[in-house]
mmCIF file with all atom_site columns, C-alpha atoms in Angstrom:
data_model
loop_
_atom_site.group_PDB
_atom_site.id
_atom_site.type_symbol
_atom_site.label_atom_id
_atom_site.label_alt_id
_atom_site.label_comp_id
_atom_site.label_asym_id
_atom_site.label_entity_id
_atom_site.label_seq_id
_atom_site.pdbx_PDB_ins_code
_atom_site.Cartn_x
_atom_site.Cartn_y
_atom_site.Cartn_z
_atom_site.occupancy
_atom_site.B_iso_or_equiv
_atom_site.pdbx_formal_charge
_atom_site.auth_seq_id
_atom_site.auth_comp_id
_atom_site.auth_asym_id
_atom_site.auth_atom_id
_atom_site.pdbx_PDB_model_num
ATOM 1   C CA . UNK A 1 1   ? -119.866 -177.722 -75.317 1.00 0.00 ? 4   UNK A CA 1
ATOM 2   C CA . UNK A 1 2   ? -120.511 -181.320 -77.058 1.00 0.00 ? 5   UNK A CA 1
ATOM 3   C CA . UNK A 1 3   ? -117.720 -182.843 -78.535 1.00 0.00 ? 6   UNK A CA 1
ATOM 4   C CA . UNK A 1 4   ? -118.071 -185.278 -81.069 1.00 0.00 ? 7   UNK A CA 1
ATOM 5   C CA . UNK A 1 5   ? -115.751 -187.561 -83.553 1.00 0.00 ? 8   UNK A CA 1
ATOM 6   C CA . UNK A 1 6   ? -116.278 -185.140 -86.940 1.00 0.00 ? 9   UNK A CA 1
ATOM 7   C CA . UNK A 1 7   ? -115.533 -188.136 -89.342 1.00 0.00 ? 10  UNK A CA 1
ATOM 8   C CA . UNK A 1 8   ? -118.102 -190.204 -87.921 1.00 0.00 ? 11  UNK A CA 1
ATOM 9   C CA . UNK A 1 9   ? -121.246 -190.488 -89.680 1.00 0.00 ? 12  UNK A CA 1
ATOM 10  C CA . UNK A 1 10  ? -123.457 -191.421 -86.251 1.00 0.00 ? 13  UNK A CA 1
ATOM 11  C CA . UNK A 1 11  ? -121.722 -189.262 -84.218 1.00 0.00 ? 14  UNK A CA 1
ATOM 12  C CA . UNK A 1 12  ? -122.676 -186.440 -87.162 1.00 0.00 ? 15  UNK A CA 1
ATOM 13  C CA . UNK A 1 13  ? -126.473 -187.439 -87.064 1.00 0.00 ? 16  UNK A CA 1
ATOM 14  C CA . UNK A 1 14  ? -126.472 -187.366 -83.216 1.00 0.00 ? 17  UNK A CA 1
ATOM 15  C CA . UNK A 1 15  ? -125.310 -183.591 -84.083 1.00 0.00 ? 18  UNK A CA 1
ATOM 16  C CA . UNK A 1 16  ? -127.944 -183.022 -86.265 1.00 0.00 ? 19  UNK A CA 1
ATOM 17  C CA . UNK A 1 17  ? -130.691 -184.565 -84.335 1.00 0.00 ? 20  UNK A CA 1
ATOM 18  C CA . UNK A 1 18  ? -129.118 -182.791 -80.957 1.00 0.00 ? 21  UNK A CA 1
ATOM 19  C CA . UNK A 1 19  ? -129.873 -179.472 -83.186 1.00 0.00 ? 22  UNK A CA 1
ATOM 20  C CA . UNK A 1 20  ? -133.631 -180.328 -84.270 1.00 0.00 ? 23  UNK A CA 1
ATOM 21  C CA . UNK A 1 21  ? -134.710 -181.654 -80.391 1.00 0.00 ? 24  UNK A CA 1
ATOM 22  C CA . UNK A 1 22  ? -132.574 -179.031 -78.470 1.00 0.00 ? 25  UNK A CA 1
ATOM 23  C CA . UNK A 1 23  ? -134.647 -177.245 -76.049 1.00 0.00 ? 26  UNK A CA 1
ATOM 24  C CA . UNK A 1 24  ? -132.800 -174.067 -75.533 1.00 0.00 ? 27  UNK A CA 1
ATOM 25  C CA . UNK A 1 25  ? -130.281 -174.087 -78.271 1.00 0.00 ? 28  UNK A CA 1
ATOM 26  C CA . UNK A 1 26  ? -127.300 -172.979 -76.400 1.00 0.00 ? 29  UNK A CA 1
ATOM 27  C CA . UNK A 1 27  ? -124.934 -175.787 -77.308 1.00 0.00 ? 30  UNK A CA 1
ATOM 28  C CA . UNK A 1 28  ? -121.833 -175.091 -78.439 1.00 0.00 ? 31  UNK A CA 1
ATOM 29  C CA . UNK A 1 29  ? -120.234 -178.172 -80.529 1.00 0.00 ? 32  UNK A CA 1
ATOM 30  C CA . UNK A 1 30  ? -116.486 -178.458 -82.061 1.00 0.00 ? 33  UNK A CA 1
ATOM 31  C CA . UNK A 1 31  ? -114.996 -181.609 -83.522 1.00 0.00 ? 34  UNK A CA 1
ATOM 32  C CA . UNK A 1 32  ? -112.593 -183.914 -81.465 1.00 0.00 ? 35  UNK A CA 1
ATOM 33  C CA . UNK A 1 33  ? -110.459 -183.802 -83.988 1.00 0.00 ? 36  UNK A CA 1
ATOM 34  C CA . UNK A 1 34  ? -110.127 -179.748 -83.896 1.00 0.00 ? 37  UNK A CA 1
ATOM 35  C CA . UNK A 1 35  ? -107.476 -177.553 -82.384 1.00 0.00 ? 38  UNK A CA 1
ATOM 36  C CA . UNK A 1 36  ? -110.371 -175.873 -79.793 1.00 0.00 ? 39  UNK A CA 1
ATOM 37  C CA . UNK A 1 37  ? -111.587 -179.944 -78.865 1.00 0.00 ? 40  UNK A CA 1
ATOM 38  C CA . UNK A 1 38  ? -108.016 -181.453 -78.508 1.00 0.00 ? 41  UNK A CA 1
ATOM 39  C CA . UNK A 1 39  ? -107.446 -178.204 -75.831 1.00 0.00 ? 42  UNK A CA 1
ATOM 40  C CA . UNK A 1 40  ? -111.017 -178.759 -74.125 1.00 0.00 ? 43  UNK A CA 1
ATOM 41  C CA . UNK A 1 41  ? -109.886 -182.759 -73.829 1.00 0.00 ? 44  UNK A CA 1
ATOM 42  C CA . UNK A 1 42  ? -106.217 -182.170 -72.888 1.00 0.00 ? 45  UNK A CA 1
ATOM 43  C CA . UNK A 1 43  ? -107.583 -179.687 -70.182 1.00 0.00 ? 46  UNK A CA 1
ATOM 44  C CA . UNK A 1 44  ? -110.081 -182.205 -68.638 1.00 0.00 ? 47  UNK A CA 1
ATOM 45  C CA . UNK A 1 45  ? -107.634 -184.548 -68.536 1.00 0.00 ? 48  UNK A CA 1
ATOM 46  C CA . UNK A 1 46  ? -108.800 -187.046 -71.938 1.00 0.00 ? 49  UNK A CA 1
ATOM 47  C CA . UNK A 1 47  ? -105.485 -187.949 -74.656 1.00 0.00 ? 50  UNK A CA 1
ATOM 48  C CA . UNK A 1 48  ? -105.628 -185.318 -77.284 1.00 0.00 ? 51  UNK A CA 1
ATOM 49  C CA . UNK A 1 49  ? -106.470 -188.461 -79.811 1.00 0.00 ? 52  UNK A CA 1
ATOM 50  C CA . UNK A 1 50  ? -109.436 -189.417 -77.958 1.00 0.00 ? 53  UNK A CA 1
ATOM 51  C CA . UNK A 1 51  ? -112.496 -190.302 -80.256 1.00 0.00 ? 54  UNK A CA 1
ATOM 52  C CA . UNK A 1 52  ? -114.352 -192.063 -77.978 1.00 0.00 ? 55  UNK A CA 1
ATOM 53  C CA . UNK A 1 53  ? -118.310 -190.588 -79.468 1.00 0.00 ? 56  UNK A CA 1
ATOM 54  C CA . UNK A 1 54  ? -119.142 -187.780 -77.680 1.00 0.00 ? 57  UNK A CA 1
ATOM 55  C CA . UNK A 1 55  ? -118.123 -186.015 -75.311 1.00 0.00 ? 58  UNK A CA 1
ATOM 56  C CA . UNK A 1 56  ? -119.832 -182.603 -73.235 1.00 0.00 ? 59  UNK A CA 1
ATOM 57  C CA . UNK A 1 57  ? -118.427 -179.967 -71.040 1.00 0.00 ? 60  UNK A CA 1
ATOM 58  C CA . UNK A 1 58  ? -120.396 -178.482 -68.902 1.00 0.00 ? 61  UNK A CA 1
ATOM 59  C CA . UNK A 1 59  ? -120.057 -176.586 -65.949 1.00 0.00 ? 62  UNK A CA 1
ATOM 60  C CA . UNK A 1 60  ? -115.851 -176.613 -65.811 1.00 0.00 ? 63  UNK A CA 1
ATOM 61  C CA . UNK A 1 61  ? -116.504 -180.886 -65.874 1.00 0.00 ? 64  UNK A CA 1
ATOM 62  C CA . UNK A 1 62  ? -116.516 -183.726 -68.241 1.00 0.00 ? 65  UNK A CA 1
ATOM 63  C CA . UNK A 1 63  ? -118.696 -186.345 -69.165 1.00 0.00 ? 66  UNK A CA 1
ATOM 64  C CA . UNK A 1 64  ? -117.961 -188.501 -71.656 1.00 0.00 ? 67  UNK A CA 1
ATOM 65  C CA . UNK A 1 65  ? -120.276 -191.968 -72.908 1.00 0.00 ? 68  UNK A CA 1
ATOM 66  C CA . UNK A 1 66  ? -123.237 -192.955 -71.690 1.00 0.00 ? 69  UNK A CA 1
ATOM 67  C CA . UNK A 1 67  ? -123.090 -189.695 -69.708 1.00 0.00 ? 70  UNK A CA 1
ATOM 68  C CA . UNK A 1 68  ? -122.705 -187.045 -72.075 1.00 0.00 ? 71  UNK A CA 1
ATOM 69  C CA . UNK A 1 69  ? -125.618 -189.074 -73.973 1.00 0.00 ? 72  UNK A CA 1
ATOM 70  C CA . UNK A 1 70  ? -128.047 -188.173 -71.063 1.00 0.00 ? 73  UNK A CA 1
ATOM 71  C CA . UNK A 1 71  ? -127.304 -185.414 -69.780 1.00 0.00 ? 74  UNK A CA 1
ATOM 72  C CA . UNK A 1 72  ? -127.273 -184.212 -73.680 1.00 0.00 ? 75  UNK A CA 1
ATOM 73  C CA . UNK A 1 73  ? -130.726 -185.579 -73.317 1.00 0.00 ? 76  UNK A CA 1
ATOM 74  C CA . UNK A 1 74  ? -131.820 -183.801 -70.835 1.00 0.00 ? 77  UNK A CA 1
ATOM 75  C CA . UNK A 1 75  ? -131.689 -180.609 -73.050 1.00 0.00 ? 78  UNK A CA 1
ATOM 76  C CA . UNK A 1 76  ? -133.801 -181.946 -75.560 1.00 0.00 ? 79  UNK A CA 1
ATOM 77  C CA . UNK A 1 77  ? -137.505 -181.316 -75.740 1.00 0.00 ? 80  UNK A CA 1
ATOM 78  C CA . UNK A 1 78  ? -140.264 -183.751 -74.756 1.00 0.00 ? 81  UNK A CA 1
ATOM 79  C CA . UNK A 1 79  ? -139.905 -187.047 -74.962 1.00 0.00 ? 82  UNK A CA 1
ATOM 80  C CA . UNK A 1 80  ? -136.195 -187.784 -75.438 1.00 0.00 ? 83  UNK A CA 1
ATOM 81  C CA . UNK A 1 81  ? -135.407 -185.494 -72.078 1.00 0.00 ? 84  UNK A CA 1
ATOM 82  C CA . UNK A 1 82  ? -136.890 -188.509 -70.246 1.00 0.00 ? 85  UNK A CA 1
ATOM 83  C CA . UNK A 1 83  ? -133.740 -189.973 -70.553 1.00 0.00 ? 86  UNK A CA 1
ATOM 84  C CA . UNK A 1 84  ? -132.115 -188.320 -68.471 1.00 0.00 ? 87  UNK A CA 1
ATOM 85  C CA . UNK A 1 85  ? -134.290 -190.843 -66.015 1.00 0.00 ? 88  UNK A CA 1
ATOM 86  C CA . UNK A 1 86  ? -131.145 -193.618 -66.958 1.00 0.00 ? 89  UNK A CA 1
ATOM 87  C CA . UNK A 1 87  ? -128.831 -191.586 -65.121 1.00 0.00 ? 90  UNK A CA 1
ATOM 88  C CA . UNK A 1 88  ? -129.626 -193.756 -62.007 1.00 0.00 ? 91  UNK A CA 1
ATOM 89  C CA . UNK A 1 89  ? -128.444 -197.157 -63.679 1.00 0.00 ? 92  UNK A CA 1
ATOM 90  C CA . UNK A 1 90  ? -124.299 -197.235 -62.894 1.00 0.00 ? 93  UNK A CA 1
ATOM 91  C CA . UNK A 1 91  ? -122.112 -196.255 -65.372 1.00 0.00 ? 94  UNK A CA 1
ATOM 92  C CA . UNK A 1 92  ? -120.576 -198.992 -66.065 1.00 0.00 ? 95  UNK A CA 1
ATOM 93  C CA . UNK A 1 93  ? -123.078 -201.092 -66.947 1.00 0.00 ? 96  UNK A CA 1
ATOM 94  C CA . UNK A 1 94  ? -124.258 -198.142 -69.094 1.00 0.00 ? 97  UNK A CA 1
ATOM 95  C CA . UNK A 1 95  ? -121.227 -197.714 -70.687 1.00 0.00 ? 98  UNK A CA 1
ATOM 96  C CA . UNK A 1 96  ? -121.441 -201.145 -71.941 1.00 0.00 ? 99  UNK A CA 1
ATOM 97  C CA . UNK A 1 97  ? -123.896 -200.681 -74.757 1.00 0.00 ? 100 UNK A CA 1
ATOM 98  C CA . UNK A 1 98  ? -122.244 -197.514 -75.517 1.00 0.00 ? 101 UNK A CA 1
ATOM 99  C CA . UNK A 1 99  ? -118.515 -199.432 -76.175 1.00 0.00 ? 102 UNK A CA 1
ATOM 100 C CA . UNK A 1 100 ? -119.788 -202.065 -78.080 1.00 0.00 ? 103 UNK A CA 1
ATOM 101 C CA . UNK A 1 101 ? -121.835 -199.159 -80.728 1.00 0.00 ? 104 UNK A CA 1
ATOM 102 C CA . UNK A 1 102 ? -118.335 -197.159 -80.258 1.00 0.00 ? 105 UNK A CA 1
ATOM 103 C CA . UNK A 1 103 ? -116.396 -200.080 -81.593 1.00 0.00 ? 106 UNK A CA 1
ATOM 104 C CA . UNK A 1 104 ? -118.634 -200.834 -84.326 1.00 0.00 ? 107 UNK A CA 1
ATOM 105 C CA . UNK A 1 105 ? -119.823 -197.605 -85.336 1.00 0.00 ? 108 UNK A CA 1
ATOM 106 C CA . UNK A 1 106 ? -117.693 -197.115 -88.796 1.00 0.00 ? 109 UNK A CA 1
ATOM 107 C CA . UNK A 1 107 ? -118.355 -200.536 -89.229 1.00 0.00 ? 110 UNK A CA 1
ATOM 108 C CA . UNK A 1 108 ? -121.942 -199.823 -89.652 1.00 0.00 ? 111 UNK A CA 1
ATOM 109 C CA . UNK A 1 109 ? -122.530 -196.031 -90.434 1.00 0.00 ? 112 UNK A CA 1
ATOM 110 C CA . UNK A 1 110 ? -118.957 -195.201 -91.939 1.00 0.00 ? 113 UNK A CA 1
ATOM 111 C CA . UNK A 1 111 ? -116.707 -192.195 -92.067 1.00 0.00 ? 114 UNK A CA 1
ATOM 112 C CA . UNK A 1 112 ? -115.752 -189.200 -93.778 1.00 0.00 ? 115 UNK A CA 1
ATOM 113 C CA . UNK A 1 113 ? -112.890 -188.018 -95.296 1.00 0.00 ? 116 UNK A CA 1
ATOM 114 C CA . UNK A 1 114 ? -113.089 -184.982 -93.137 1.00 0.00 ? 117 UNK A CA 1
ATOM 115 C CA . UNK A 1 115 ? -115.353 -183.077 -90.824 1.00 0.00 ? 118 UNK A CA 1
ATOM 116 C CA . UNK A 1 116 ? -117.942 -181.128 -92.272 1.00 0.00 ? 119 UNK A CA 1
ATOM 117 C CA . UNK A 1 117 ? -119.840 -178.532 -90.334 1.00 0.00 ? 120 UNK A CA 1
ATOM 118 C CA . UNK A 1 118 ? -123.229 -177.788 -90.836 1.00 0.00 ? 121 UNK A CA 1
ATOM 119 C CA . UNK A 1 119 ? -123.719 -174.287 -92.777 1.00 0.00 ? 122 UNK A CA 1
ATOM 120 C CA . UNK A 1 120 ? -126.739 -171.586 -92.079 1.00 0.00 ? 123 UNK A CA 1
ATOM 121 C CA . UNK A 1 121 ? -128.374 -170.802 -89.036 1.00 0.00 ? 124 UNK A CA 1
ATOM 122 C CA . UNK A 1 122 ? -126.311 -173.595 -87.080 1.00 0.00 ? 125 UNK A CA 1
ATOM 123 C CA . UNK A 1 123 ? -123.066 -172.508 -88.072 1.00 0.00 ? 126 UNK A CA 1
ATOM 124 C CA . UNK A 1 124 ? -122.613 -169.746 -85.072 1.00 0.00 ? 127 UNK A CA 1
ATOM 125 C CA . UNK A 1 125 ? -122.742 -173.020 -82.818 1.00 0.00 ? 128 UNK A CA 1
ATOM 126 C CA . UNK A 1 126 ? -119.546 -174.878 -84.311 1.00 0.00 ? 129 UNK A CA 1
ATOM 127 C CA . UNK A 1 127 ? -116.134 -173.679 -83.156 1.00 0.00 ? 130 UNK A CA 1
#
């Protein structure tokens, strides 16, 4: 399950683009700002008002930043699996980076009024 912030534009085109490169497509995806995402945070122990980017459960844990990033990447097809390879580099100095896009991010790419979710074949995938 990714989590992402569904009035931010960026964190809406990493949606999109997480649909196009997707290996398997077996992602499920739900807004932070929706009933199912502020239960998934609560439970995993994140403030219902988190919307810090993205966010993916996976196997009963959490991973949120840099982390959900690339293990995200890891499902994707040749070439933007490889990385995954950044894993290895400590969080926190990969988490840097990610804070300083989070802060500016509506700044630069803006936001919606409210969370749209992608219609057609997709739309099975949203909760």
């Amino acid at each position: 399950m990714v989590l992402f912030d569904g009035i931010c534009h960026l964190c809406d085109g990493a949606v999109r683009f997480i649909l196009k490169w997707e290996k398997n497509k077996d992602l499920k995806f739900a807004p932070l700002q929706s009933k199912h995402g502020k239960a998934l945070l609560q439970k995993h122990g994140y403030p219902e008002d988190c919307l810090d980017g993205l966010v993916l459960v996976e196997n009963m844990r959490a991973h949120d930043r840099s982390s959900a990033c690339l293990y995200i990447a890891g499902k994707l097809k040749f070439p933007w699996n490889l990385f995954l390879l950044l894993i290895i580099i400590p969080k926190p100095v990969r988490d840097m980076p990610y804070r300083l896009v989070g802060r500016l991010r509506y700044r630069f790419f803006g936001r919606k009024e409210k969370c749209s979710l992608p219609q057609g074949r997709s739309a099975d995938r949203f909760l």
